[in-house]
Short mmCIF file of C-alpha atoms and ligand atoms in Angstrom, two decimals:
data_model
loop_
_atom_site.label_atom_id
_atom_site.label_comp_id
_atom_site.label_asym_id
_atom_site.label_seq_id
_atom_site.Cartn_x
_atom_site.Cartn_y
_atom_site.Cartn_z
CA MET X 1 17.52 2.73 47.32
CA GLY X 2 18.90 -0.57 47.74
CA ASP X 3 18.41 -3.51 48.98
CA GLN X 4 16.93 -3.17 52.74
CA PRO X 5 19.38 -4.79 54.93
CA GLU X 6 18.17 -7.27 58.34
CA THR X 7 20.74 -5.54 60.72
CA SER X 8 23.02 -2.33 60.80
CA ASP X 9 25.89 -1.07 62.82
CA VAL X 10 23.58 2.30 62.51
CA ILE X 11 20.59 3.35 61.28
CA VAL X 12 20.61 6.80 61.46
CA LEU X 13 16.89 9.46 60.05
CA GLY X 14 16.47 11.32 58.68
CA GLY X 15 18.19 12.04 54.80
CA GLY X 16 19.41 16.41 55.15
CA VAL X 17 23.02 17.27 55.33
CA ILE X 18 23.24 16.03 58.76
CA GLY X 19 21.44 12.82 58.44
CA ALA X 20 23.85 12.22 55.10
CA ALA X 21 27.09 13.46 56.13
CA VAL X 22 25.92 11.30 59.80
CA ALA X 23 25.99 8.48 57.60
CA TRP X 24 28.95 9.57 55.18
CA ARG X 25 31.92 9.99 57.85
CA SER X 26 30.19 6.98 59.92
CA ALA X 27 30.44 4.58 56.94
CA GLN X 28 34.23 6.25 56.52
CA ARG X 29 35.19 4.24 60.00
CA GLY X 30 33.76 0.64 59.10
CA LEU X 31 30.75 1.21 60.42
CA ARG X 32 27.57 -1.26 57.87
CA VAL X 33 25.53 2.50 57.39
CA THR X 34 21.28 2.26 56.68
CA LEU X 35 19.88 6.03 55.78
CA VAL X 36 15.99 6.27 56.27
CA ASP X 37 14.99 8.92 54.37
CA PRO X 38 10.38 9.39 53.23
CA GLN X 39 11.41 11.68 50.82
CA THR X 40 14.79 13.02 50.25
CA ASP X 41 13.80 17.44 48.61
CA ALA X 42 12.29 18.29 51.67
CA GLY X 43 15.16 18.87 54.40
CA ALA X 44 16.14 22.76 54.92
CA TRP X 45 18.95 22.26 53.27
CA ARG X 46 17.02 22.83 50.10
CA ALA X 47 16.00 26.47 51.08
CA ALA X 48 19.13 27.14 52.43
CA ALA X 49 21.54 29.66 50.88
CA GLY X 50 24.71 27.63 52.59
CA MET X 51 26.64 30.68 54.45
CA LEU X 52 29.46 29.66 56.25
CA ALA X 53 29.50 32.88 58.08
CA PRO X 54 30.28 31.97 62.46
CA LEU X 55 30.74 35.69 62.74
CA SER X 56 28.29 37.41 60.62
CA GLU X 57 25.41 35.33 61.81
CA LEU X 58 26.31 35.89 65.50
CA HIS X 59 24.19 37.38 67.71
CA TYR X 60 25.24 38.23 71.15
CA CYS X 61 25.58 35.98 74.39
CA GLU X 62 25.85 32.55 71.97
CA THR X 63 29.51 33.17 72.40
CA GLY X 64 29.32 28.67 72.86
CA LEU X 65 27.93 28.43 69.51
CA LEU X 66 30.84 30.83 68.35
CA ARG X 67 33.35 28.14 68.77
CA LEU X 68 31.67 25.50 67.72
CA SER X 69 30.44 27.57 64.53
CA LEU X 70 34.33 28.59 63.63
CA GLU X 71 35.97 24.78 64.96
CA SER X 72 33.65 23.79 61.55
CA LEU X 73 33.69 26.07 59.54
CA GLU X 74 37.48 24.95 59.92
CA ARG X 75 37.18 21.73 58.75
CA PHE X 76 35.20 23.22 55.74
CA PRO X 77 37.47 23.41 53.06
CA GLY X 78 38.71 19.43 54.24
CA PHE X 79 35.01 18.39 54.39
CA VAL X 80 34.37 19.62 50.44
CA SER X 81 37.00 18.87 49.31
CA GLU X 82 37.33 16.04 50.55
CA LEU X 83 33.66 15.11 48.12
CA THR X 84 34.49 16.51 46.15
CA GLU X 85 37.76 14.15 45.13
CA LEU X 86 35.57 11.55 45.85
CA THR X 87 32.41 11.81 43.68
CA GLY X 88 33.22 14.40 41.80
CA VAL X 89 30.67 16.57 43.09
CA ALA X 90 31.70 20.24 43.43
CA THR X 91 30.34 21.97 46.25
CA GLY X 92 29.72 25.21 45.23
CA PHE X 93 32.56 26.38 48.27
CA ARG X 94 33.17 30.33 47.82
CA ARG X 95 36.55 32.20 50.10
CA CYS X 96 33.77 34.75 48.82
CA GLY X 97 33.92 36.33 52.64
CA THR X 98 30.81 37.86 53.48
CA VAL X 99 30.08 42.13 54.29
CA THR X 100 27.50 42.92 56.76
CA VAL X 101 26.02 47.06 55.57
CA GLY X 102 24.68 49.05 58.04
CA TRP X 103 21.44 51.21 57.55
CA ASP X 104 22.16 53.78 60.05
CA GLY X 105 23.84 55.63 63.28
CA ALA X 106 22.41 52.58 65.30
CA ASP X 107 22.97 49.72 62.64
CA LEU X 108 27.00 50.72 62.44
CA ALA X 109 27.09 51.05 66.51
CA GLY X 110 25.72 48.09 66.55
CA LEU X 111 28.06 46.81 64.25
CA ARG X 112 31.63 48.19 66.37
CA ASP X 113 30.51 46.30 68.98
CA VAL X 114 30.74 43.04 67.25
CA GLN X 115 33.47 44.12 65.47
CA ALA X 116 35.38 44.70 68.93
CA PHE X 117 33.36 40.59 70.22
CA ALA X 118 35.76 39.31 67.19
CA GLN X 119 39.11 41.38 68.32
CA GLN X 120 38.21 40.44 71.69
CA LEU X 121 38.89 36.62 70.08
CA GLY X 122 41.00 38.17 67.84
CA LEU X 123 38.85 37.05 65.21
CA ASP X 124 39.29 38.61 61.91
CA ALA X 125 36.40 41.26 61.02
CA SER X 126 36.92 45.24 59.63
CA MET X 127 34.99 48.54 60.21
CA VAL X 128 34.38 50.22 56.06
CA THR X 129 33.28 53.73 55.30
CA GLY X 130 30.62 53.64 52.55
CA ARG X 131 32.95 54.74 50.38
CA GLU X 132 35.45 51.63 51.07
CA LEU X 133 32.01 49.36 51.11
CA ARG X 134 31.29 50.68 47.16
CA SER X 135 35.03 50.01 45.93
CA LEU X 136 33.98 46.57 47.67
CA GLU X 137 31.30 46.42 45.87
CA PRO X 138 30.29 48.21 43.34
CA ALA X 139 26.48 47.71 42.41
CA LEU X 140 25.67 48.53 45.72
CA ALA X 141 23.04 51.22 46.29
CA THR X 142 24.89 54.52 46.73
CA GLY X 143 24.26 56.27 50.54
CA LEU X 144 25.01 53.50 52.29
CA PRO X 145 26.76 54.23 55.87
CA GLY X 146 29.11 51.28 55.53
CA GLY X 147 29.27 48.17 56.86
CA LEU X 148 31.37 45.12 58.59
CA LEU X 149 33.38 42.65 56.79
CA ALA X 150 34.46 39.11 58.09
CA GLU X 151 37.30 38.50 54.94
CA ASN X 152 36.65 34.85 56.50
CA ASP X 153 32.75 34.94 55.94
CA HIS X 154 32.09 32.69 52.82
CA GLN X 155 29.55 30.21 51.08
CA VAL X 156 28.52 26.60 50.22
CA ASP X 157 26.27 25.98 48.58
CA PRO X 158 23.94 23.46 49.87
CA ARG X 159 21.74 21.17 47.78
CA LEU X 160 25.30 20.26 45.58
CA LEU X 161 27.17 19.66 48.81
CA HIS X 162 23.56 16.66 50.25
CA GLN X 163 24.37 15.55 46.76
CA ALA X 164 27.81 15.10 47.33
CA LEU X 165 27.17 13.62 50.72
CA LEU X 166 25.19 11.19 49.60
CA ALA X 167 27.50 10.48 46.42
CA ALA X 168 29.81 9.26 48.95
CA GLY X 169 27.78 7.55 51.58
CA ALA X 170 26.49 5.37 48.60
CA LEU X 171 30.83 4.93 47.82
CA GLU X 172 30.85 3.76 51.26
CA GLY X 173 28.98 1.03 51.42
CA VAL X 174 25.53 3.99 53.10
CA VAL X 175 22.83 1.75 52.38
CA GLN X 176 19.36 4.50 51.67
CA VAL X 177 15.44 2.88 52.65
CA ARG X 178 12.85 5.99 51.48
CA GLY X 179 10.31 5.59 53.73
CA THR X 180 9.29 6.53 56.92
CA ALA X 181 10.02 5.17 60.94
CA GLU X 182 9.64 4.66 64.92
CA VAL X 183 12.14 4.20 66.94
CA VAL X 184 11.37 0.35 67.66
CA ALA X 185 12.39 -0.24 71.73
CA ARG X 186 13.08 -3.19 73.26
CA GLY X 187 14.67 -4.29 76.77
CA GLY X 188 14.93 -0.62 77.42
CA ARG X 189 17.71 0.25 73.81
CA ALA X 190 16.72 1.74 71.35
CA ALA X 191 16.87 -1.77 68.39
CA GLY X 192 16.02 -0.75 65.27
CA VAL X 193 13.16 1.13 63.79
CA ARG X 194 8.98 -0.47 62.25
CA LEU X 195 9.43 1.12 58.78
CA SER X 196 5.25 2.70 57.88
CA ASP X 197 5.00 -0.28 56.18
CA GLY X 198 5.56 -2.34 59.58
CA THR X 199 9.16 -3.92 57.77
CA GLN X 200 11.38 -3.72 61.35
CA LEU X 201 15.12 -2.81 60.84
CA GLY X 202 17.81 -3.99 63.76
CA ALA X 203 20.58 -1.65 64.21
CA GLY X 204 23.71 -1.17 66.86
CA THR X 205 22.25 2.44 67.63
CA VAL X 206 19.76 5.14 66.12
CA VAL X 207 20.57 8.45 65.04
CA ALA X 208 17.74 11.14 65.36
CA ALA X 209 19.34 13.39 62.19
CA MET X 210 14.88 14.73 61.54
CA GLY X 211 15.36 18.75 61.45
CA ALA X 212 12.31 20.20 62.22
CA TRP X 213 10.59 17.33 62.39
CA THR X 214 13.01 15.30 65.06
CA GLY X 215 10.90 16.38 68.21
CA GLY X 216 7.74 14.23 66.82
CA VAL X 217 10.70 11.21 66.56
CA GLY X 218 7.57 8.38 67.38
CA GLY X 219 9.07 5.06 69.28
CA VAL X 220 11.06 7.37 72.13
CA PRO X 221 9.37 7.79 75.69
CA ARG X 222 7.87 11.47 75.12
CA ASP X 223 10.30 13.03 78.10
CA LEU X 224 12.61 12.10 77.06
CA LEU X 225 11.80 14.03 72.55
CA PRO X 226 14.27 17.03 72.27
CA ALA X 227 12.86 20.69 71.89
CA VAL X 228 13.04 21.38 68.42
CA ARG X 229 10.21 23.44 66.69
CA PRO X 230 10.20 24.48 62.86
CA VAL X 231 11.96 28.59 62.02
CA LYS X 232 10.11 28.38 58.70
CA GLY X 233 12.16 30.53 56.20
CA GLN X 234 11.40 31.43 52.49
CA THR X 235 14.33 32.05 50.11
CA LEU X 236 14.72 33.33 46.64
CA ARG X 237 16.84 32.00 43.93
CA LEU X 238 17.47 34.90 41.36
CA ARG X 239 18.97 35.36 37.68
CA LEU X 240 20.78 38.98 37.04
CA PRO X 241 22.06 38.90 32.81
CA GLY X 242 25.73 40.11 32.55
CA ALA X 243 27.69 39.38 35.17
CA PRO X 244 27.38 38.51 39.05
CA ARG X 245 26.92 41.75 40.53
CA LEU X 246 27.97 41.21 43.92
CA SER X 247 32.24 39.77 44.48
CA ARG X 248 31.39 38.84 48.34
CA VAL X 249 27.99 36.92 50.55
CA VAL X 250 26.37 40.80 51.80
CA ARG X 251 23.77 40.82 54.56
CA GLY X 252 21.79 43.92 56.19
CA VAL X 253 19.05 44.99 58.04
CA VAL X 254 16.40 47.45 56.24
CA ARG X 255 14.54 49.31 58.93
CA GLY X 256 14.39 46.86 61.12
CA SER X 257 14.28 43.60 58.54
CA ALA X 258 17.03 41.57 58.52
CA VAL X 259 18.11 40.21 54.50
CA TYR X 260 21.09 38.56 53.09
CA LEU X 261 22.23 37.66 49.13
CA VAL X 262 24.12 35.58 48.72
CA PRO X 263 25.17 35.36 45.13
CA ARG X 264 27.07 32.49 43.41
CA ALA X 265 29.68 31.91 41.15
CA ASP X 266 27.16 31.17 38.19
CA GLY X 267 25.27 34.74 38.59
CA ARG X 268 23.05 33.43 40.20
CA LEU X 269 21.75 35.10 43.19
CA VAL X 270 20.71 33.76 47.00
CA VAL X 271 18.13 35.69 48.84
CA GLY X 272 16.60 34.93 52.23
CA ALA X 273 15.04 35.17 53.96
CA SER X 274 12.01 35.59 56.34
CA SER X 275 12.32 33.77 59.97
CA GLU X 276 8.41 32.65 60.57
CA GLU X 277 6.94 30.70 63.38
CA ALA X 278 3.79 29.23 61.26
CA GLY X 279 4.20 25.73 62.46
CA TYR X 280 4.57 23.07 59.57
CA ASP X 281 2.87 25.20 56.28
CA ALA X 282 4.66 24.85 53.26
CA SER X 283 2.81 27.29 51.38
CA ILE X 284 4.81 29.70 50.30
CA ARG X 285 3.37 33.47 51.42
CA ALA X 286 3.48 36.35 49.22
CA GLY X 287 4.36 38.97 52.24
CA ALA X 288 7.57 37.00 52.64
CA VAL X 289 8.45 37.21 48.89
CA TYR X 290 7.78 41.10 49.20
CA GLU X 291 9.48 41.92 52.07
CA SER X 292 12.87 40.33 50.53
CA LEU X 293 12.79 41.73 47.53
CA ARG X 294 12.71 45.10 49.33
CA ASP X 295 14.95 44.41 51.44
CA ALA X 296 17.18 43.42 48.26
CA GLN X 297 16.42 45.69 45.87
CA THR X 298 17.10 48.92 48.36
CA LEU X 299 20.36 47.42 49.22
CA LEU X 300 21.05 46.29 45.45
CA PRO X 301 19.21 48.19 43.13
CA GLU X 302 19.81 46.39 40.08
CA LEU X 303 17.60 43.35 41.78
CA GLY X 304 14.04 44.46 39.70
CA GLU X 305 16.03 43.12 36.55
CA ALA X 306 15.98 39.72 38.01
CA VAL X 307 14.99 36.96 37.07
CA LEU X 308 12.53 35.65 40.03
CA GLU X 309 13.49 31.72 38.96
CA GLU X 310 12.37 29.86 42.60
CA VAL X 311 10.41 30.99 46.38
CA ALA X 312 12.41 27.74 48.18
CA VAL X 313 10.86 27.13 51.50
CA GLY X 314 12.35 25.29 54.16
CA PHE X 315 11.92 24.31 58.34
CA ARG X 316 14.63 25.53 60.35
CA PRO X 317 15.16 23.12 63.34
CA GLY X 318 14.69 25.75 66.35
CA THR X 319 16.10 25.61 69.56
CA PRO X 320 15.13 27.14 72.20
CA ASP X 321 18.26 28.49 73.05
CA ASN X 322 18.98 28.46 68.92
CA LEU X 323 21.99 25.42 69.95
CA PRO X 324 22.13 21.87 68.03
CA ILE X 325 21.33 18.64 70.38
CA VAL X 326 24.17 16.76 69.61
CA GLY X 327 24.53 13.59 71.58
CA PRO X 328 23.11 10.70 73.53
CA SER X 329 19.10 11.14 74.00
CA GLY X 330 18.82 9.51 77.62
CA LEU X 331 17.49 6.37 75.94
CA ASP X 332 20.21 4.32 75.43
CA GLY X 333 21.37 2.92 71.73
CA LEU X 334 19.49 6.53 70.37
CA LEU X 335 21.86 9.55 69.87
CA LEU X 336 20.29 13.13 68.40
CA ALA X 337 22.05 15.34 66.07
CA SER X 338 19.60 18.21 65.71
CA GLY X 339 18.06 21.82 66.22
CA HIS X 340 21.46 23.62 64.21
CA TYR X 341 18.49 26.00 63.48
CA ARG X 342 19.77 28.59 61.45
CA ASN X 343 23.34 27.15 60.65
CA GLY X 344 22.76 23.24 60.29
CA ILE X 345 25.55 23.67 56.80
CA LEU X 346 27.24 25.50 57.83
CA LEU X 347 27.94 22.53 61.45
CA SER X 348 27.18 19.50 59.43
CA ALA X 349 31.40 19.22 59.54
CA ILE X 350 31.85 18.89 62.86
CA THR X 351 28.56 17.26 64.38
CA ALA X 352 29.78 14.28 61.69
CA ASP X 353 32.17 13.80 62.91
CA GLY X 354 31.74 14.22 66.24
CA VAL X 355 27.90 11.32 65.91
CA ALA X 356 31.37 9.38 63.79
CA ASP X 357 33.28 9.12 67.00
CA VAL X 358 30.63 8.32 69.21
CA LEU X 359 29.64 5.56 67.17
CA SER X 360 33.23 4.12 66.89
CA GLY X 361 33.46 4.02 70.43
CA GLY X 362 34.98 7.67 71.79
CA SER X 363 33.28 10.53 73.72
CA LEU X 364 32.13 13.85 71.90
CA PRO X 365 34.16 16.03 70.85
CA ASP X 366 34.41 19.25 74.02
CA VAL X 367 32.48 22.01 71.89
CA LEU X 368 30.05 19.82 70.75
CA GLU X 369 29.79 19.02 74.78
CA PRO X 370 27.00 22.19 75.69
CA CYS X 371 25.10 20.51 72.62
CA ALA X 372 23.85 17.70 74.55
CA PRO X 373 20.98 16.81 75.32
CA GLY X 374 19.36 16.34 78.92
CA ARG X 375 19.67 20.61 78.61
CA LEU X 376 16.82 20.93 76.48
CA ARG X 377 13.92 18.13 76.47
CA GLN X 378 10.30 19.39 75.89
CA VAL X 379 8.71 18.12 78.63
CA ALA X 380 11.49 20.02 80.76
CA SER X 381 10.92 22.99 79.07
CA ALA X 382 7.37 22.07 78.92
N1 LIG R 1 21.25 30.06 57.98
C1 LIG R 1 20.35 31.29 57.73
C2 LIG R 1 18.88 31.44 57.67
O1 LIG R 1 18.75 30.92 58.02
O2 LIG R 1 18.39 32.14 57.02
#
């Protein structure tokens, strides 16, 4: 942690992937930035698998989110290569593609709908037969009827990405302060923050990027608080001896239960994820571990031989319409960058650029317009 400055151009509350990316990009524009976080390893990024998968994560009617995700994915190769060049930290970005496996005829029909939708938008997605699936991924269970191949849905390692973002920010002069803080408003605008030890830090603008905790940011009038809630997710980290068994991300729905397997280059696999409305209860639920392992092993039978290295718990910042909340909060001097739900890693590139645009006197890119905070305030939506 560096010395605490009395004033900065920008204070970012929240040192997760979104906050660290906003801090880095803003400092690159010549702004003096302070990043405040109580505990740098509690963010959703620690549990995230890092799928960069606009198409494979798509739910019906989420066209605004798809546009945003595609724009962010487009920026990702430049984003991560710049980070690695600056910091020497490899981010685990892999252009590996994703295959979503159907379990039965109904799944395949659903995947065909996604493919038709993708084709209308000019996106690359193709159906594969069971036989083609086995030749793409020989380790998958026999008898799977086929799936949808999205060659442009990739992955990054969120833990390495986070490390690179903090390092890049530090190189650009971002000052990190450990602590919890609330916004201090003066004369109807945010003027800085107050740390729990009473220290006040002044700033031209405060950015609240506290992930699942942003809905409770202190010092903000209740009617301006964003409708962000925690959606608990558990992911598993496993290691199989020998060469990696999968070359792509594999997703599937096994007897109604969604599962994904994300193969890292070093042979590790991330398996996820539960999705639980459980508040901030961070305990590891055995049933969620069991269900993920059961479903993942159904797709990849050898998984039973793997070493289970870690169970990680994270809180996705969910919103009522699954779109993030990015832009002016309604309180002058306070911006919001939160609510990224299942896509915080993917959307970090576009969010950081957009917020840095606003902080340096520009406006939000059009593609972020649907994310304006005014649409989803807690009181309005209560
Ligand atoms: N993006 C994957 C998940 O939220 O589980």
